[in-house]
Amino acid sequence: MEIDIQDEINRDGIVFYSVLYSTVTVAFAMAVLSKFLTNEFRFGFRSFLTLVILFLGEPLCQFLVKGPSGLAIFTVGCLFIYSILPANHLRAEKKAVLITGCDSGFGHALALKLDSIGMLVFAGCLEDQGPGAIELRNKCSNRLHILKLDVTNSKDIEAASCYIKTKLGEEGLWGLVNNAGVWCFAELEMTCDKMVQKIMDVNLFGAIRVTKAFLPLIKQAHGRVINVSSLLGRVSIEGNGAYSMSKHALVAYTNTLRLEMKKWGVDVSVVEPTGYYTGNMQEYTLRKKKEEVWDSLDEQTKQVYGKEYLDAIYAHIEAAVQKYPKDLTPVIRCIRSGLLSKRPRERYPCGTGAELIICLYPILPVWLADYVSNCISMVPRQLRPSSCPEVK
């Protein structure tokens, strides 16, 4: 008799929790359907995969974890999945965007893409008669405007601001993409003050100058600011000190700007790509940077490191970057989402392993974080200056 009573209690418990699980599932399904029907939710492969994982999680939580703990885990899982489902995009037509650094790389590819979907693109180029600008003129519609824009030159920024104000009038500027950037490989001891200043001036202060000049127009449109940083804005690796410093600071600037712009209805995001094969990685550019680094060294530093060490590093980099992805689509997709998504993300890590590294790296012990940095470093462990003693 006692066994029968216990079995009945167990069956009642199973029925009770089944009803609760069904309630949570139905509530979640209705919330997702409501978003989909009101065009707030964009259904794609990632959405399908997350929903499949979620619904497989229900029986696992119900029959393996069991009880209130299983129900709590399933409910939290529903809320998490709901929060990361991609939002639909706003209409692109008639929305104006300014992109810096359109001579090549991400900026060039982004200008082509946004023009193709109907946006009014102001493409800032360092050389408005250079190969990149000419290609944009030939491939894009008459909606695209080429602007001479050196982000370190206040006169260029002021001229661009006046031109865009004249073109847009009261509509304001929907989007600003601070993409212009420079990079070079040099250990900190090999990096002269002038080189550090140049990298900071373009990558950090250039973005600050341009943003400050165009914020009134962006606030007018309740628009978006996208800052293109790098995985190296979170992770420091050997030989990229000055670049990492500029991108670390750009991330901090973006975070602060995001908080300050909320009251104006302006969304601010940061895009953080891993390594891609862009103009900075071309053979001619790398060799030019190598010579620039060597010529900037004083005689003592040249003797300490030697030309052979620098040559060996850059030869290794030239070979390594050939394996970098040449398809820039993942980065362009992230920037487009930041500009047009109805629920833009604050951060867009993109590239193989970027999201995992950015999440885990800050919580690792220092020794383990250093090991990760060494694993993704461009400098092979066996390369050492001839005057460097062997460490036992």
PDB file of N, CA, C and O in Angstrom, residues 3 34 36 41 66 79 84 99 102 122 140-141 156 158 169 173 185 212 229 234 270 280 310 334 364 387 389:
ATOM      1  N   ILE A   3       3.865   1.539  -1.127  1.00  0.00           N
ATOM      2  CA  ILE A   3       4.527   1.648  -2.424  1.00  0.00           C
ATOM      3  C   ILE A   3       3.584   2.277  -3.442  1.00  0.00           C
ATOM      4  O   ILE A   3       3.966   3.136  -4.241  1.00  0.00           O
ATOM      5  N   SER A  34       5.326  36.257 -31.446  1.00  0.00           N
ATOM      6  CA  SER A  34       4.907  37.665 -31.441  1.00  0.00           C
ATOM      7  C   SER A  34       5.971  38.557 -32.066  1.00  0.00           C
ATOM      8  O   SER A  34       5.675  39.437 -32.880  1.00  0.00           O
ATOM      9  N   PHE A  36       8.247  37.597 -34.196  1.00  0.00           N
ATOM     10  CA  PHE A  36       8.357  37.267 -35.616  1.00  0.00           C
ATOM     11  C   PHE A  36       7.244  37.937 -36.424  1.00  0.00           C
ATOM     12  O   PHE A  36       7.485  38.496 -37.508  1.00  0.00           O
ATOM     13  N   PHE A  41      11.864  40.057 -35.248  1.00  0.00           N
ATOM     14  CA  PHE A  41      12.731  38.895 -35.092  1.00  0.00           C
ATOM     15  C   PHE A  41      13.114  38.351 -36.463  1.00  0.00           C
ATOM     16  O   PHE A  41      12.262  38.189 -37.332  1.00  0.00           O
ATOM     17  N   LYS A  66      15.608  17.070 -13.104  1.00  0.00           N
ATOM     18  CA  LYS A  66      14.360  16.856 -12.352  1.00  0.00           C
ATOM     19  C   LYS A  66      14.087  17.972 -11.331  1.00  0.00           C
ATOM     20  O   LYS A  66      14.961  18.758 -10.985  1.00  0.00           O
ATOM     21  N   LEU A  79      15.019  32.264 -21.337  1.00  0.00           N
ATOM     22  CA  LEU A  79      15.265  33.699 -21.285  1.00  0.00           C
ATOM     23  C   LEU A  79      16.556  34.066 -22.016  1.00  0.00           C
ATOM     24  O   LEU A  79      16.622  35.072 -22.723  1.00  0.00           O
ATOM     25  N   ILE A  84      19.239  36.425 -27.125  1.00  0.00           N
ATOM     26  CA  ILE A  84      20.274  36.439 -28.157  1.00  0.00           C
ATOM     27  C   ILE A  84      19.727  36.190 -29.565  1.00  0.00           C
ATOM     28  O   ILE A  84      20.483  36.232 -30.536  1.00  0.00           O
ATOM     29  N   ILE A  99      31.506  56.488 -43.625  1.00  0.00           N
ATOM     30  CA  ILE A  99      32.486  55.436 -43.325  1.00  0.00           C
ATOM     31  C   ILE A  99      33.882  56.019 -43.523  1.00  0.00           C
ATOM     32  O   ILE A  99      34.167  56.594 -44.578  1.00  0.00           O
ATOM     33  N   CYS A 102      37.950  54.145 -46.393  1.00  0.00           N
ATOM     34  CA  CYS A 102      37.343  53.375 -47.488  1.00  0.00           C
ATOM     35  C   CYS A 102      38.307  53.089 -48.640  1.00  0.00           C
ATOM     36  O   CYS A 102      37.884  52.567 -49.673  1.00  0.00           O
ATOM     37  N   PHE A 122      28.569  58.042 -47.617  1.00  0.00           N
ATOM     38  CA  PHE A 122      29.664  59.007 -47.705  1.00  0.00           C
ATOM     39  C   PHE A 122      30.941  58.243 -47.369  1.00  0.00           C
ATOM     40  O   PHE A 122      31.138  57.843 -46.217  1.00  0.00           O
ATOM     41  N   CYS A 140      29.889  51.758 -57.800  1.00  0.00           N
ATOM     42  CA  CYS A 140      28.733  52.141 -56.987  1.00  0.00           C
ATOM     43  C   CYS A 140      27.783  53.063 -57.739  1.00  0.00           C
ATOM     44  O   CYS A 140      28.107  53.598 -58.798  1.00  0.00           O
ATOM     45  N   SER A 141      26.617  53.257 -57.151  1.00  0.00           N
ATOM     46  CA  SER A 141      25.602  54.133 -57.739  1.00  0.00           C
ATOM     47  C   SER A 141      25.965  55.589 -57.473  1.00  0.00           C
ATOM     48  O   SER A 141      26.935  55.894 -56.767  1.00  0.00           O
ATOM     49  N   ASP A 156      40.135  68.520 -42.997  1.00  0.00           N
ATOM     50  CA  ASP A 156      39.388  67.509 -43.752  1.00  0.00           C
ATOM     51  C   ASP A 156      38.078  67.163 -43.056  1.00  0.00           C
ATOM     52  O   ASP A 156      37.030  67.022 -43.695  1.00  0.00           O
ATOM     53  N   GLU A 158      36.364  69.003 -40.910  1.00  0.00           N
ATOM     54  CA  GLU A 158      35.443  70.149 -40.972  1.00  0.00           C
ATOM     55  C   GLU A 158      34.804  70.256 -42.360  1.00  0.00           C
ATOM     56  O   GLU A 158      33.597  70.498 -42.487  1.00  0.00           O
ATOM     57  N   GLY A 169      20.670  68.139 -44.729  1.00  0.00           N
ATOM     58  CA  GLY A 169      19.716  69.097 -44.159  1.00  0.00           C
ATOM     59  C   GLY A 169      19.236  68.669 -42.798  1.00  0.00           C
ATOM     60  O   GLY A 169      20.021  68.321 -41.904  1.00  0.00           O
ATOM     61  N   LEU A 173      22.362  62.447 -39.820  1.00  0.00           N
ATOM     62  CA  LEU A 173      23.189  61.331 -40.284  1.00  0.00           C
ATOM     63  C   LEU A 173      22.833  60.088 -39.482  1.00  0.00           C
ATOM     64  O   LEU A 173      22.957  60.071 -38.263  1.00  0.00           O
ATOM     65  N   PHE A 185      54.011  45.989 -37.052  1.00  0.00           N
ATOM     66  CA  PHE A 185      54.550  45.047 -36.082  1.00  0.00           C
ATOM     67  C   PHE A 185      55.890  45.561 -35.594  1.00  0.00           C
ATOM     68  O   PHE A 185      56.820  45.740 -36.385  1.00  0.00           O
ATOM     69  N   LYS A 212      33.090  63.313 -32.588  1.00  0.00           N
ATOM     70  CA  LYS A 212      32.686  64.584 -31.981  1.00  0.00           C
ATOM     71  C   LYS A 212      32.139  65.550 -33.026  1.00  0.00           C
ATOM     72  O   LYS A 212      31.160  66.271 -32.782  1.00  0.00           O
ATOM     73  N   SER A 229      37.162  48.060 -33.792  1.00  0.00           N
ATOM     74  CA  SER A 229      38.342  47.802 -32.965  1.00  0.00           C
ATOM     75  C   SER A 229      39.019  46.536 -33.478  1.00  0.00           C
ATOM     76  O   SER A 229      39.167  46.356 -34.681  1.00  0.00           O
ATOM     77  N   ARG A 234      41.338  43.528 -26.812  1.00  0.00           N
ATOM     78  CA  ARG A 234      41.056  42.764 -25.588  1.00  0.00           C
ATOM     79  C   ARG A 234      42.245  41.904 -25.169  1.00  0.00           C
ATOM     80  O   ARG A 234      42.470  41.662 -23.994  1.00  0.00           O
ATOM     81  N   VAL A 270      30.718  48.302 -30.808  1.00  0.00           N
ATOM     82  CA  VAL A 270      32.110  48.075 -31.205  1.00  0.00           C
ATOM     83  C   VAL A 270      32.196  46.744 -31.936  1.00  0.00           C
ATOM     84  O   VAL A 270      31.583  45.754 -31.526  1.00  0.00           O
ATOM     85  N   ASN A 280      46.472  46.225 -45.065  1.00  0.00           N
ATOM     86  CA  ASN A 280      47.606  46.262 -44.132  1.00  0.00           C
ATOM     87  C   ASN A 280      48.486  45.027 -44.223  1.00  0.00           C
ATOM     88  O   ASN A 280      49.639  45.033 -43.767  1.00  0.00           O
ATOM     89  N   LEU A 310      64.555  41.298 -37.385  1.00  0.00           N
ATOM     90  CA  LEU A 310      63.379  41.965 -37.941  1.00  0.00           C
ATOM     91  C   LEU A 310      62.989  41.345 -39.282  1.00  0.00           C
ATOM     92  O   LEU A 310      61.801  41.132 -39.559  1.00  0.00           O
ATOM     93  N   CYS A 334      28.545  42.061 -39.533  1.00  0.00           N
ATOM     94  CA  CYS A 334      28.448  42.593 -38.169  1.00  0.00           C
ATOM     95  C   CYS A 334      28.231  44.108 -38.181  1.00  0.00           C
ATOM     96  O   CYS A 334      27.401  44.630 -37.428  1.00  0.00           O
ATOM     97  N   LEU A 364      40.945  34.358 -17.087  1.00  0.00           N
ATOM     98  CA  LEU A 364      42.017  33.368 -16.967  1.00  0.00           C
ATOM     99  C   LEU A 364      43.091  33.848 -15.994  1.00  0.00           C
ATOM    100  O   LEU A 364      43.337  35.054 -15.876  1.00  0.00           O
ATOM    101  N   SER A 387      71.743  38.596 -29.921  1.00  0.00           N
ATOM    102  CA  SER A 387      72.380  38.995 -28.660  1.00  0.00           C
ATOM    103  C   SER A 387      71.569  38.585 -27.441  1.00  0.00           C
ATOM    104  O   SER A 387      71.973  38.841 -26.307  1.00  0.00           O
ATOM    105  N   PRO A 389      70.286  36.189 -24.617  1.00  0.00           N
ATOM    106  CA  PRO A 389      70.778  34.954 -24.003  1.00  0.00           C
ATOM    107  C   PRO A 389      69.699  33.889 -23.952  1.00  0.00           C
ATOM    108  O   PRO A 389      68.507  34.191 -23.893  1.00  0.00           O
TER     109      PRO A 389
END
